[in-house]
Each structure stands twice: as C-alpha cells, then as structure tokens.
Coordinates of C-alpha atoms and ligand atoms in Angstrom, one line a residue:
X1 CA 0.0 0.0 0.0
X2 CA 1.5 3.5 -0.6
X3 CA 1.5 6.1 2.1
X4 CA -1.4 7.9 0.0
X5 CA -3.5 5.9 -1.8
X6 CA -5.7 7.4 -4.6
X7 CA -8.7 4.9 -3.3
X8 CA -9.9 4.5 0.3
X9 CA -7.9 1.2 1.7
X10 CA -10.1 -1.6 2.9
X11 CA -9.6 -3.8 6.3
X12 CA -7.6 -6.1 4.4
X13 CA -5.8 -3.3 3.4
X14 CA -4.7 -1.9 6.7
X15 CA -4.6 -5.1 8.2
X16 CA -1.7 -6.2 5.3
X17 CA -0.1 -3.4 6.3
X18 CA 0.4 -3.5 9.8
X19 CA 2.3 -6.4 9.0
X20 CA 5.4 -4.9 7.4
X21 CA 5.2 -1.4 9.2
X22 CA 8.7 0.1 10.3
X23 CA 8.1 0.5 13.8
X24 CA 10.1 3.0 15.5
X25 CA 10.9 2.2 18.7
X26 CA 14.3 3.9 19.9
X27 CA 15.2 7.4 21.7
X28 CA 15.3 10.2 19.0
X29 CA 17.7 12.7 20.4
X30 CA 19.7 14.6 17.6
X31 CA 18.6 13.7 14.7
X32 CA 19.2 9.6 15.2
X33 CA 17.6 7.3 16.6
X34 CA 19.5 4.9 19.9
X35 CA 18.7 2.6 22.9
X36 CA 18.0 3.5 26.5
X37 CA 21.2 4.4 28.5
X38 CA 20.0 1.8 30.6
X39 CA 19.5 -0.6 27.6
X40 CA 15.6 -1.1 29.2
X41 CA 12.6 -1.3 26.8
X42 CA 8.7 -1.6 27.5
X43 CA 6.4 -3.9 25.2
X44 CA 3.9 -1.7 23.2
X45 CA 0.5 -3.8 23.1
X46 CA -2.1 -2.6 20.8
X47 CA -5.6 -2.8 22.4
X48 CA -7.4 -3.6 19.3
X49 CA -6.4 -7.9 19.7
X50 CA -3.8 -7.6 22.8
X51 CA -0.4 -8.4 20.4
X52 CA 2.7 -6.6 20.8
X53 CA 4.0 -4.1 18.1
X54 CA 7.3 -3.3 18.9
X55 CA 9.6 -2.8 21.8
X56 CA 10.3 0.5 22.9
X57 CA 13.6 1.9 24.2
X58 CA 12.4 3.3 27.8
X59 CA 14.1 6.4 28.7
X60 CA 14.7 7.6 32.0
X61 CA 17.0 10.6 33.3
X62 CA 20.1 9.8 31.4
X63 CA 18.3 9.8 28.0
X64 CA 16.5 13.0 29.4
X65 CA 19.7 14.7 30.0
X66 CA 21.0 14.2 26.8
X67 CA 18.1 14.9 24.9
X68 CA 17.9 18.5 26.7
X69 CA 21.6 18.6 25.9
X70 CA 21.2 18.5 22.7
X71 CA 18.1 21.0 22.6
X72 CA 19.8 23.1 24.5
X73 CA 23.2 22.9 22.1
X74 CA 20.4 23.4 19.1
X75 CA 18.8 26.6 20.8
X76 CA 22.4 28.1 21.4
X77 CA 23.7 27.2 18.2
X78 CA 21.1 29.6 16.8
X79 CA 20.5 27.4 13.6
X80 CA 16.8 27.3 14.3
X81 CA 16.5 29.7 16.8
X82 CA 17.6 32.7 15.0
X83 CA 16.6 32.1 11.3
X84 CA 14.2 34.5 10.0
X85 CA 10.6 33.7 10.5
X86 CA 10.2 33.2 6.5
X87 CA 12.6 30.7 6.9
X88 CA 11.2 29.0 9.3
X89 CA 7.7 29.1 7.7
X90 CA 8.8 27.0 4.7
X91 CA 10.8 24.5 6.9
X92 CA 7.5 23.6 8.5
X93 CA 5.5 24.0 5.2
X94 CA 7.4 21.2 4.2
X95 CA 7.2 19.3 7.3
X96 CA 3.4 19.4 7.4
X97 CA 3.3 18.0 3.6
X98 CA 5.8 15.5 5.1
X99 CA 3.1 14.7 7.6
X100 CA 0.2 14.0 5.0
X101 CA 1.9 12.4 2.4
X102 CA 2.3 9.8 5.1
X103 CA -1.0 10.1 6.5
X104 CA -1.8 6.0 5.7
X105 CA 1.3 5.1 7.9
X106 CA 0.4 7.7 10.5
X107 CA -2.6 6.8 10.8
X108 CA -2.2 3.1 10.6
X109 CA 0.3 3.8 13.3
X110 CA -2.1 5.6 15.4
X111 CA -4.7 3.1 15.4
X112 CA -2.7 0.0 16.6
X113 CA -1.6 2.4 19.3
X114 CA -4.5 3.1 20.6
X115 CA -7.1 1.2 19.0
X116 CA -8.7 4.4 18.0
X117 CA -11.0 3.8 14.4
X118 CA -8.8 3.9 11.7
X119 CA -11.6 6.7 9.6
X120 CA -10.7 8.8 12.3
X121 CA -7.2 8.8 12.4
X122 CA -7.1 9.1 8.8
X123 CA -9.7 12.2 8.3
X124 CA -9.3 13.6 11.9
X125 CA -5.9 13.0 14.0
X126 CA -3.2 12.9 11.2
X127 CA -4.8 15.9 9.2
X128 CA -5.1 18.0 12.1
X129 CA -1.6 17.4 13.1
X130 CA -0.9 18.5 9.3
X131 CA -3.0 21.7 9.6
X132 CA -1.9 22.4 13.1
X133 CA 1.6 22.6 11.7
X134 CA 1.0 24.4 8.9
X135 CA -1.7 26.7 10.6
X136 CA 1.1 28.0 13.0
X137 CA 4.4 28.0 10.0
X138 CA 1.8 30.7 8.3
X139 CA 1.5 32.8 11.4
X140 CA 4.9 33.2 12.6
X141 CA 6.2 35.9 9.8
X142 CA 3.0 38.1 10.3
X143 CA 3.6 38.5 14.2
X144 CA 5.2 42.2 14.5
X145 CA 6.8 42.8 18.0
X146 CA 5.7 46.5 19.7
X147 CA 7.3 49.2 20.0
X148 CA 6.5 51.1 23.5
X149 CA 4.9 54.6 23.9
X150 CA 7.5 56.3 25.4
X151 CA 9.1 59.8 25.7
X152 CA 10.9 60.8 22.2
X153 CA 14.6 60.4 23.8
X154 CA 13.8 56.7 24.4
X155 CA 13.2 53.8 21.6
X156 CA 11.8 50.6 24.0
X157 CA 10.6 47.8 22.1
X158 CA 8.7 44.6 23.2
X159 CA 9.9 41.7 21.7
X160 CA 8.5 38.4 21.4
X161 CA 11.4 35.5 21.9
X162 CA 11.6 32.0 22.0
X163 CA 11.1 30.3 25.4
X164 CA 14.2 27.6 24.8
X165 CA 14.5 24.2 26.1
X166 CA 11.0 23.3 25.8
X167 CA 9.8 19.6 27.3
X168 CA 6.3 18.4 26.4
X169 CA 4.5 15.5 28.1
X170 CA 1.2 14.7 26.7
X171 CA -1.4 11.9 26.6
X172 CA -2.4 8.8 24.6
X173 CA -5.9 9.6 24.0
X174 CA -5.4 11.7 20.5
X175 CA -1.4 11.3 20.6
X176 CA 0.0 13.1 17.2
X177 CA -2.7 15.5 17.6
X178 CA -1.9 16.7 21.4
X179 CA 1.6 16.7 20.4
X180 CA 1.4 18.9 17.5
X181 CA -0.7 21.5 19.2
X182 CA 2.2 22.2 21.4
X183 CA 5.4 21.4 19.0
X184 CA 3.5 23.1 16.3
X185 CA 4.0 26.8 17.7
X186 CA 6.7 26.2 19.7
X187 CA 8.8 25.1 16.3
X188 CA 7.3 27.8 14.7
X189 CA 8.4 30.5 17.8
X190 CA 12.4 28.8 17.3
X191 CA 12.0 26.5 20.1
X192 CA 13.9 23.5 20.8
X193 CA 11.5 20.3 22.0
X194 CA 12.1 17.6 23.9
X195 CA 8.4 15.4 23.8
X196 CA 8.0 12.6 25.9
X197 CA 4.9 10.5 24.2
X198 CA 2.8 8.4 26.7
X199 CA 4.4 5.0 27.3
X200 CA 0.5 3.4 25.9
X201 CA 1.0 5.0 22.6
X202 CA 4.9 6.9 21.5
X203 CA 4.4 5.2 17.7
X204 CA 3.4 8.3 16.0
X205 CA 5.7 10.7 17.6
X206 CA 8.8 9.0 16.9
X207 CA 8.2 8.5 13.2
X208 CA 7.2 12.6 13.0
X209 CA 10.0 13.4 14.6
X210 CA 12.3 12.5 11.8
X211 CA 9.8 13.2 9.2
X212 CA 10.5 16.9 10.9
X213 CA 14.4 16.3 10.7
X214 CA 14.2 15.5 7.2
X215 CA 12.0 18.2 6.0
X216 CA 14.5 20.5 7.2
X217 CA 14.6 21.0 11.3
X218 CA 17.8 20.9 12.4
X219 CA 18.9 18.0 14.4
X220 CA 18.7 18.5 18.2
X221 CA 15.4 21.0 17.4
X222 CA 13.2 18.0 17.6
X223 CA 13.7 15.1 19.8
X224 CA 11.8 12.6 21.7
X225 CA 12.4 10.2 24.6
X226 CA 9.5 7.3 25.2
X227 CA 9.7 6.0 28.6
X228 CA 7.5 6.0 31.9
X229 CA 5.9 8.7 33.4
X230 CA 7.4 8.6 36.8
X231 CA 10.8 7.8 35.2
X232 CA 11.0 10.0 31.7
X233 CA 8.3 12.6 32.0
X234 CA 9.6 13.4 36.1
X235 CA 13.0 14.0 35.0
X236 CA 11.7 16.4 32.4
X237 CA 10.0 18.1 34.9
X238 CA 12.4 17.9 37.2
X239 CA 15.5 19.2 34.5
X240 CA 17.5 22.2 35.3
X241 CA 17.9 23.1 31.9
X242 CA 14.1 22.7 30.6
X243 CA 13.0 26.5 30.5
X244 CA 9.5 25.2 30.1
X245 CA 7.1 22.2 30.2
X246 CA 3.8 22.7 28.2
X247 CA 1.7 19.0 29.8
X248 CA -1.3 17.9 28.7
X249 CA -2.8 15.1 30.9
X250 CA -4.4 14.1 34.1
X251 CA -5.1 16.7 36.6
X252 CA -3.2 14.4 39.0
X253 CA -0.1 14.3 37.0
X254 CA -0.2 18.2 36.0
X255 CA 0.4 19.0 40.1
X256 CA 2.8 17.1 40.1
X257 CA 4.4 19.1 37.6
X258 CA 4.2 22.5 39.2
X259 CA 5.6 20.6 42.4
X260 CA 8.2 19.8 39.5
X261 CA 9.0 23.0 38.6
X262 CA 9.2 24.3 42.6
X263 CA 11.6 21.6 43.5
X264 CA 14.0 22.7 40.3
X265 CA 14.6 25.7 38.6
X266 CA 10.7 27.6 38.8
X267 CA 10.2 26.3 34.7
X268 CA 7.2 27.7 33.1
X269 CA 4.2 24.7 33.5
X270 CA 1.3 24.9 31.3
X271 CA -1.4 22.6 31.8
X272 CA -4.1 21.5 29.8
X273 CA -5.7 19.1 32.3
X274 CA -9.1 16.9 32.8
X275 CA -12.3 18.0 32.8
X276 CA -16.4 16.5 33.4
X277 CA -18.0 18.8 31.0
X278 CA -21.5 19.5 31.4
X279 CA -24.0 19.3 28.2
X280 CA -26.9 21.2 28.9
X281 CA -30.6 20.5 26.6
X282 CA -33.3 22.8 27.6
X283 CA -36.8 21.7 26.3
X284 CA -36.7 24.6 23.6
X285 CA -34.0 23.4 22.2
X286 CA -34.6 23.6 18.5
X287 CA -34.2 20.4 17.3
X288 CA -34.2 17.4 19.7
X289 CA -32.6 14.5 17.2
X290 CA -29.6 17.0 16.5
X291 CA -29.2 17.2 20.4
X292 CA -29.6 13.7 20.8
X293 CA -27.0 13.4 18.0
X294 CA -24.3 15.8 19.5
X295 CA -25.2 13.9 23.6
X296 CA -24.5 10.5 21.9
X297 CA -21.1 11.8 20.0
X298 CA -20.2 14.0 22.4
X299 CA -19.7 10.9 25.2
X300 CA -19.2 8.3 22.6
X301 CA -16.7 9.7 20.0
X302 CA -13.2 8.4 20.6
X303 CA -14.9 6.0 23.1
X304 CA -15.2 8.8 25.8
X305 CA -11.4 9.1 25.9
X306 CA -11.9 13.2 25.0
X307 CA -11.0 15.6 27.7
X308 CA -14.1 17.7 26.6
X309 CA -15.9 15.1 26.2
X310 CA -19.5 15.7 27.5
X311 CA -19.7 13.1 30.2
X312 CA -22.4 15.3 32.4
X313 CA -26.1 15.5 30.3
X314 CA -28.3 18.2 31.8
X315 CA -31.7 17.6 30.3
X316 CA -35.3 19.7 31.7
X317 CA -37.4 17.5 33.2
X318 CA -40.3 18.0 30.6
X319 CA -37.8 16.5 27.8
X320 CA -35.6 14.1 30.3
X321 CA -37.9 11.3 29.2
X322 CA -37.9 10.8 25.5
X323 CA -34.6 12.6 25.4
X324 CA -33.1 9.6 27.3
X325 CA -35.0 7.2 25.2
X326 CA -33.9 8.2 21.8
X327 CA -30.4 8.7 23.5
X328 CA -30.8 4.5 24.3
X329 CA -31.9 4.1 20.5
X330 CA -28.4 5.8 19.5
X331 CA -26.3 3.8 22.0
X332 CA -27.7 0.7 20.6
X333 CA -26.2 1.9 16.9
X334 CA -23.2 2.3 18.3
X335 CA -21.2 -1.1 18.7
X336 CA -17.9 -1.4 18.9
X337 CA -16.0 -2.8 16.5
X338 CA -12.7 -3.7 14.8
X339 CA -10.5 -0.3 14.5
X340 CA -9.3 -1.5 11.2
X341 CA -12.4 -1.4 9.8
X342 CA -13.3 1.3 7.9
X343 CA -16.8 1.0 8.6
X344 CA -16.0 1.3 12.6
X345 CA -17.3 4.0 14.4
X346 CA -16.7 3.0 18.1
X347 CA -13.0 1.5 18.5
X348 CA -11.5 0.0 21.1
X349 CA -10.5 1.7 24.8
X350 CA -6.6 2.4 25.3
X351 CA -5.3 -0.6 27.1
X352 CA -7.1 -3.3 29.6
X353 CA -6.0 -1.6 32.6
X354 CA -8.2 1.1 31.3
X355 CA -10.9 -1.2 30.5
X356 CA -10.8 -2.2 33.7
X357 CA -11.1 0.8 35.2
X358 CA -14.6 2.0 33.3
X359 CA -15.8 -1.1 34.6
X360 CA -14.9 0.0 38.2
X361 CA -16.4 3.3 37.7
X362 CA -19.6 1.6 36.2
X363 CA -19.9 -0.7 39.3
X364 CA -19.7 2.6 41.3
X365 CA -22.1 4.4 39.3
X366 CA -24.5 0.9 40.0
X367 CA -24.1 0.9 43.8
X368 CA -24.4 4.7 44.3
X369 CA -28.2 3.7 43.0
X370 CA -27.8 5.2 39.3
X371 CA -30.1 3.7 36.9
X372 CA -28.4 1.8 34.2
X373 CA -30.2 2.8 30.5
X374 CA -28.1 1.3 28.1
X375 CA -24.9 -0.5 27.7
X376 CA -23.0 -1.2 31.2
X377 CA -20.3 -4.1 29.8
X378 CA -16.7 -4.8 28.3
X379 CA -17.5 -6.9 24.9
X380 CA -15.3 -9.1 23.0
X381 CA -15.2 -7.3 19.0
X382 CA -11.9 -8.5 18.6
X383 CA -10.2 -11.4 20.8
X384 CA -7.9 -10.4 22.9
X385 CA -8.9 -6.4 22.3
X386 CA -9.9 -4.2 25.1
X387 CA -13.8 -2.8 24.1
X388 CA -16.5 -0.8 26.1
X389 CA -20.0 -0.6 25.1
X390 CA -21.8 2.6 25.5
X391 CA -23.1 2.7 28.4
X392 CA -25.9 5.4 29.5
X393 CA -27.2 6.2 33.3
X394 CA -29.9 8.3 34.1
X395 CA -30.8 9.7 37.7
X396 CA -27.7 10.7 38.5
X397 CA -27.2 13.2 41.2
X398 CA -24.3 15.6 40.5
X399 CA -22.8 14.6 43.4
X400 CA -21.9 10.8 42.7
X401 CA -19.0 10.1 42.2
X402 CA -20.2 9.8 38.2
X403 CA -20.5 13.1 38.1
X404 CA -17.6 14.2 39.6
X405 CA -14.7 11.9 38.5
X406 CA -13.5 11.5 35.1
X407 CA -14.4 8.2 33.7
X408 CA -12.5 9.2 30.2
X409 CA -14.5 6.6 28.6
X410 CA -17.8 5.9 26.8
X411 CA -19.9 6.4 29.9
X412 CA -22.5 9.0 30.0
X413 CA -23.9 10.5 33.4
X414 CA -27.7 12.2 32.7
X415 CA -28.9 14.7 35.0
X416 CA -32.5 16.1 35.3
X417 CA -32.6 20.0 36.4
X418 CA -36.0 22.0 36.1
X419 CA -34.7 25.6 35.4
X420 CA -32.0 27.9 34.4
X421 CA -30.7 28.9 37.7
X422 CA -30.3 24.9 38.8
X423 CA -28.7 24.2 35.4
X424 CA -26.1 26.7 35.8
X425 CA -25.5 25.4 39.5
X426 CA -25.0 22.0 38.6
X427 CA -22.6 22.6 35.4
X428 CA -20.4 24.5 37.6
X429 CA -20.8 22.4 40.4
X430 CA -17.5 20.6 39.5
X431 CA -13.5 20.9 40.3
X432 CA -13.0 21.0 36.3
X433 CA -13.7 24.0 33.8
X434 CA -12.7 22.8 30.1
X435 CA -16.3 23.0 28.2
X436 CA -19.4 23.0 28.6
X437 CA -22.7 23.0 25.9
X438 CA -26.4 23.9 25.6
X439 CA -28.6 23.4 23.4
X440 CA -31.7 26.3 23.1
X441 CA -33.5 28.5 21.0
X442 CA -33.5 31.4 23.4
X443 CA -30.7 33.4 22.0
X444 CA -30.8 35.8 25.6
X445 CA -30.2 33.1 27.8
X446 CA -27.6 31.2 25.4
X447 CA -25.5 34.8 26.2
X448 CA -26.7 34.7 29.7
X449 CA -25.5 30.8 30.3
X450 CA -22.2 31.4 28.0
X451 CA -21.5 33.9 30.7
X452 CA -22.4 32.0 33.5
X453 CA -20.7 29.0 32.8
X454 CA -16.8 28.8 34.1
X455 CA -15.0 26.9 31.7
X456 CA -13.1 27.4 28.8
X457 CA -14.8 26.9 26.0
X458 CA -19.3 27.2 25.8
X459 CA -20.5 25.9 22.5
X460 CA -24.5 26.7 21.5
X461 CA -26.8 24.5 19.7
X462 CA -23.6 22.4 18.7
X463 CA -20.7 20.4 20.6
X464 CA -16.9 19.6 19.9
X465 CA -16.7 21.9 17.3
X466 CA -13.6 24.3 16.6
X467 CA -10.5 24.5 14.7
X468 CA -7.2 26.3 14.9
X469 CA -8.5 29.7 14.9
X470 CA -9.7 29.2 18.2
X471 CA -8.0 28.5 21.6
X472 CA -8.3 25.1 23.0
X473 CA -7.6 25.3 27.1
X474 CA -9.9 25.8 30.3
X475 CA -10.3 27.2 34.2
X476 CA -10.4 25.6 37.5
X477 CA -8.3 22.6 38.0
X478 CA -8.1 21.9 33.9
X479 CA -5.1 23.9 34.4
X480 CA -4.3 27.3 32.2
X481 CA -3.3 28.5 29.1
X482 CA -4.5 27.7 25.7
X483 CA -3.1 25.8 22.6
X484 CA -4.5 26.7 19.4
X485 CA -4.9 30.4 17.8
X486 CA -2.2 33.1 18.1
X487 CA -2.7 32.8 21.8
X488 CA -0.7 29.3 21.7
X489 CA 2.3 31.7 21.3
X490 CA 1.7 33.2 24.5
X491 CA 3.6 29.8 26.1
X492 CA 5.7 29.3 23.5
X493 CA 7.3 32.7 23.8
X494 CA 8.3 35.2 26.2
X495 CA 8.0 38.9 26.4
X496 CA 12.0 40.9 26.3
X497 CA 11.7 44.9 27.0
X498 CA 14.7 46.3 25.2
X499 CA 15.1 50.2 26.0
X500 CA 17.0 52.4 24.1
X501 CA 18.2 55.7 25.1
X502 CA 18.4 57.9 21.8
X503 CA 19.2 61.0 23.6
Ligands
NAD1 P1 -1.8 11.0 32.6 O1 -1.8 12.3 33.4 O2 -1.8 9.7 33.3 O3 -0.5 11.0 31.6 C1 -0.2 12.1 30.8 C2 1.3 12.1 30.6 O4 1.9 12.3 31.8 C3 1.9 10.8 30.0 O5 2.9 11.1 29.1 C4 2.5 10.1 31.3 O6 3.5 9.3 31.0 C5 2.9 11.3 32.1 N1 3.1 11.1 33.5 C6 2.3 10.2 34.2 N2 2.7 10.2 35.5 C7 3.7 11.1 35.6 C8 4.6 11.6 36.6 N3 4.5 11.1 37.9 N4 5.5 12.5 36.4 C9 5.6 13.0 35.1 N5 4.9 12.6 34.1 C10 3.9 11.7 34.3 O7 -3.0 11.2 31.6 P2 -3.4 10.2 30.4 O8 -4.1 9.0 31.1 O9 -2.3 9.9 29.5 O10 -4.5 11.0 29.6 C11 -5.8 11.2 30.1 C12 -5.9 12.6 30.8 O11 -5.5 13.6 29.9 C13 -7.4 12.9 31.1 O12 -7.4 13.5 32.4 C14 -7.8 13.9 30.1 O13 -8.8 14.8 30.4 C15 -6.5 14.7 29.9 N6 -6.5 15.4 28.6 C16 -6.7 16.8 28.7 C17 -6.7 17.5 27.5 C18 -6.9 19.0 27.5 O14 -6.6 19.7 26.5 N7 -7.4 19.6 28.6 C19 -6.6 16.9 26.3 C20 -6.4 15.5 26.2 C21 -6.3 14.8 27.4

C-alpha cells in the first residue's frame, strides 16, 4: 500500500499493512535514533487484539539529559532559533506535507496504538496534526513585535522570543494530535523540543520526529524520549535546563508538575488538564434528534477518551424522558468494532487496565443507586482487544461520584434539572472548567449561560466543534493556558523589554 492511496484502503488493506510497518521504537535525540542508557525497553501492546507491536527503548534521566543537551546545544547554536521567521515558515510547510503524504502510515500507526478507528485517524488525528503545523508556520512571519509609547529620547521595544529548552508530556488519547498543538508553535516560535509521548501510545511521535528532521529542522530542534511517566516525564520536569514544560494530561499528573518546577529551577508549566464537562438540553431546544446526536457523539466519540468530552447530560425535566429514550436508541447503533475497519465507528479503549477501570467506575455508578439505561459491559469485537459498550445512566445526582470523577470513557452521566438557575448550579458544580454545551432556542439566555458558565470553552446549539482559529484550554483545576490560535504563542514565547536611550 502507498502512504497515499488514490482509493480508500479496505480492512484487508490496513490489516496487510500493519504487517510490514517500520516501527520506530528507539530514543530520538539529535537527529538519530538509539537505545536506553539503561538498555531497558517496555512492550507496546495494541488494544485492538492484545499483540505486541514493537519494543520501545524506555528512557529515564540519562536519555532526558541528553536529549535537553542537545536542545539546548540546538537553541544556542542559533540554527533554528535565530533564522528568519520566513525561513522558518517554509521549513515547516514542508514538514506538514511531510506529515500527510504519510498520512496512511500515520494513521495506521495511530490506530494499533491506541485502537482508536482507523476513519478517524485518517480524516481527523493525522490531518489536524498536518493543519496544526502548517496553521502556525503561516502565522509566525506576520507577528510584529511593539514598540512602547514612550518619551521621544527613548526607543523601548517589546519583543517576542523564544522560550528555549521546551519539554512536552502529553497523553495517549489523540497522541500526534496533542503533540502537534504544542510542537506546532513552539517550532514555529524557534524552540527546541524535547516530547515525551505516553508509554501506551509513543508510535506516532517518533516517526514525526524524523519526518520533521528531514523536512529541514535541524537536528537537536526536535527530539523525543519514550519511557514511563514517573521515570521520563519526572526527570523532564524535574531538568535544570528545561525553561518550560507545556503538559497535557491528568489533573493528578499536572500537580505534580508544578511541584516539579518548585523543586527545580521555577520552569514555566502549562497545563491542559481533565475536565467533566457538562452538556446542557433545555426543552426549547430547536431540534431534539440534533441534540440527541451531539449527547450521543459527544460521550461516545473516541470511546469517551476526550478531555471535553460531555460526560455530564443536563436535560429539563419535561424533555428528560424521551430525550433519554432516543439517547438509548443511538447507544444501541453504536457497537464497537474492529478499528481496522473502515466502517468502525466505536473503537477499542486504550489498554485493559483502562478497560478495567470504566468497569470499576460503572460498578460505582450501580451501587451509588444510578439507573443503568443502556450499555454497562466490556464486549469481545476482537479477541484479545480491550472494548466498552456505551453505556448510558440516568438519575444521577451531580454529586456521585459519576458526576464528579472522570471516567475518560464511553460512559454518559444524565442529570435532570427544572430551570436555568439549577442548570447553571450543577454545570459548575464541579472541580473542572474545560467546556461545557447547551442546546436552546432562546438566544438571551444562550449569552446569559455562556457567561455564566466557568469553563473554557461554551459551544451553543452544537458540541466539539472548533479548529485552529480558536483557543483550546480551560479554568479551574483543567489547568491554564491555551493551545491553538495566536494565543498558543503566549507559552511558546516570552516577552524581552529592550530600552534604548536615543538622547
Ligand atoms: P496522565 O496524566 O496519566 O499521563 C499524561 C502524561 O503524563 C503521560 O505522558 C504520562 O507518562 C505522564 N506522567 C504520568 N505520571 C507522571 C509523573 N508522575 N510525572 C511526570 N509525568 C507523568 O494522563 P493520560 O491517562 O495519558 O490522559 C488522560 C488525561 O488527559 C485525562 O485526564 C484527560 O482529560 C487529559 N487530557 C486533557 C486535555 C486538555 O486539553 N485539557 C486533552 C487531552 C487529554
């Protein structure tokens, strides 16, 4: 199969070629890629059947040393750093076309990973990544620095410059795609990057890596270590000579980084963190099946395992009935299936550990006296694969612990509420802030609620939708700052007053 084919590959297809993929599975520090100083590796299992793809090289703080080393030797050397902005731009031109001429491998890569459907990571994850790359190369020789209102006998400009040694730890559930919203404007601001993938899924960032190197990035600019997170991704946040750490993750694991960055040398930590995002349908919303649509995909898509996932349904009492019975009739389309498929909508979860935990939270969810609608079991759609039906409660209280923990899985919570004022109440009635949706006609209290509402992002009369023009990022304990949009460049660079006396 080529790396673009001209017609839509088949299961067959992708399954033919999973059998004579390159794996990448070493360190990737300078443009080449090595073992472990320690010579250790971890087995990369792919949820969709349980088999192991590859052993991968796991770094620890030796490798993380000399991967800053060499970013930091990069950033110095200036090569990247200090080429003009133009220059830069094409560099990463290329480097996105890099990206989806290879988009079959990619995404082939992405979905033994993570068992994620392979239509997805073929329209959605690898494109993205593309765009996201591209989206920012664009941007970066159309951003002017200031120059400060000050008396006549004084020039003082503002200048934008790049952060340095930047270390990125990110998750498993969209892997190239988290990844690329941070190394995408941090290459394009003349950083140096040292990513550390998530030991379930480090396929896809090891292979871009060098497709980056060989569109033009200078070796050292882009490297990579796989490995643990209490082993790689501490020592990254524990390294002298990171400047920065941009995480996205767990809201556990992101306070661990700012305890990180107290312990060591005060880095920058961004965090883009969890989130139970609330869903809101009031009865006048204009079009029930749409809403039904957006509840079902907005729990379902990516088998739950979306940080903005909608995981908490408000629904008005007058509608709650029939809204939770055509929500049933859409669970019960919705069967998991083999992630090679084409036809697959509903893939497997990450790993069986995860598995196993939506079944615990499910069991909770049970005994807490929530009513079980639809779904409720792991099924078998592949031997030896890790799969979750969707599962649907109703009469949940917003203070179970369905409600208030993050299942990150296909596990919707549905909450009756009678008016505006207890809708509000319960949406932010949560430690998390990413997004939150609601569907109504009433285009007063859509401003009211997107007001209201303390999160991140409000979307009205739709759900999960966006692009790059946007910020991506939320409040509370999701953490702060935003990837996506010009904004992204906010943590990628850092603000130098340079004042001139003219005389
Ligand atoms: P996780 O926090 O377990 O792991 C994320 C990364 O942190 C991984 O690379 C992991 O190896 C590393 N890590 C784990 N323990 C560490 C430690 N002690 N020190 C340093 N690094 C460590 O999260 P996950 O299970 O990979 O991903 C799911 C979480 O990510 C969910 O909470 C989800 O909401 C969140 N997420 C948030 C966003 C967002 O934009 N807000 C986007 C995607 C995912």
């Amino acid at each position: 199969m080529s790396d673009k084919t001209q017609t839509a590959p088949t299961r067959d297809d992708w399954q033919a070629h999973s059998l004579d993929l390159d794996i990448r599975s070493g360190i990737y520090i300078d443009g080449a890629f090595g073992s472990a100083a320690s010579g250790e590796t971890f087995a990369c299992v792919s949820p969709i059947d349980g088999r192991t793809l590859a052993h991968i090289a796991a770094g620890d703080d030796a490798d993380v040393d000399r991967a800053v080393r060499s970013a930091r030797a990069a950033f110095e050397g200036g090569a990247w750093s200090l080429l003009a902005p133009a220059k830069r731009k094409r560099v990463l031109l290329k480097f996105a076309e890099l990206i989806r001429r290879h988009q079959d491998e990619l995404a082939l890569l992405e979905t033994l990973d993570v068992g994620k459907p392979i239509r997805f990571s073929r329209t959605v994850d690898i494109p993205l990544a593309a765009d996201c790359v591209a989206w920012n190369a664009e941007l970066i020789d159309k951003m002017y620095d200031e120059v400060a209102p000050t008396d006549p006998s004084v020039q003082a400009t503002i200048r934008r410059e790049p952060v340095g040694v930047v270390g990125m730890v990110v998750p498993w559930n969209f892997p190239l795609l988290m990844a690329a919203w941070k190394f995408g404007p941090a290459l394009a601001a003349g950083n140096s990057v040292v990513l550390k993938p998530a030991e379930q899924s480090p396929l896809t960032a090891l292979r871009v890596a060098e497709l980056a190197v060989e569109a033009g990035v200078p070796a050292g600019v882009f490297n990579v270590v796989p490995g643990f997170g209490h082993t790689a991704g501490k020592a990254l946040g524990l390294h002298a000579d990171v400047d920065m750490v941009a995480f996205t993750g767990s809201t556990e694991v992101g306070k661990y980084f700012l305890t990180y960055a107290g312990q060591s040398n005060m880095k920058q930590v961004w965090l883009e963190c969890g989130g139970k995002s609330p869903h809101i349908v009031f009865a006048d919303a204009y079009d029930l099946d749409a809403a039904v649509k957006a509840a079902g995909m907005g729990i379902f898509f990516n088998s739950g395992q979306v940080c903005n996932a909608g995981s908490r349904l408000l629904v008005q009492r007058s509608i709650h009935d029939e809204f939770v019975e055509k929500l049933k009739a859409f669970a019960a389309r919705m069967v998991p299936g083999d992630p090679l498929d084409p036809k697959t909508v509903l893939g497997s979860v990450v790993s069986q550990e995860h598995l196993e935990a939506i079944c615990g939270h499910v069991e909770t969810a049970r005994r807490s006296g929530a009513v079980l609608e639809a779904g409720g079991s792991a099924v078998a759609a592949v031997p030896g694969g890790s799969y979750m039906q969707p599962t649907v409660f109703s009469g949940v209280d917003n203070r179970m612990p369905l409600a208030q923990e993050e299942v990150f899985g296909p596990v919707l919570a549905v909450i009756p509420f009678d008016d505006e004022a207890e809708a509000v109440r319960i949406a932010n009635d949560s430690m998390y802030g990413l997004a939150a949706g609601l569907w109504t006609s009433d285009l007063s209290r859509s401003h009211r609620l997107a007001r209201q509402i303390r999160s991140g992002i409000v979307w009205v009369n739709t759900y999960d939708a966006g692009d790059m023009t946007v910020p991506f990022g939320g409040v509370k304990q999701t953490g702060f700052g935003r990837d996506r949009s010009p904004h992204a460049f906010d943590k990628y660079t850092q603000l130098k007053t340079v004042w001139i006396h003219v005389g």
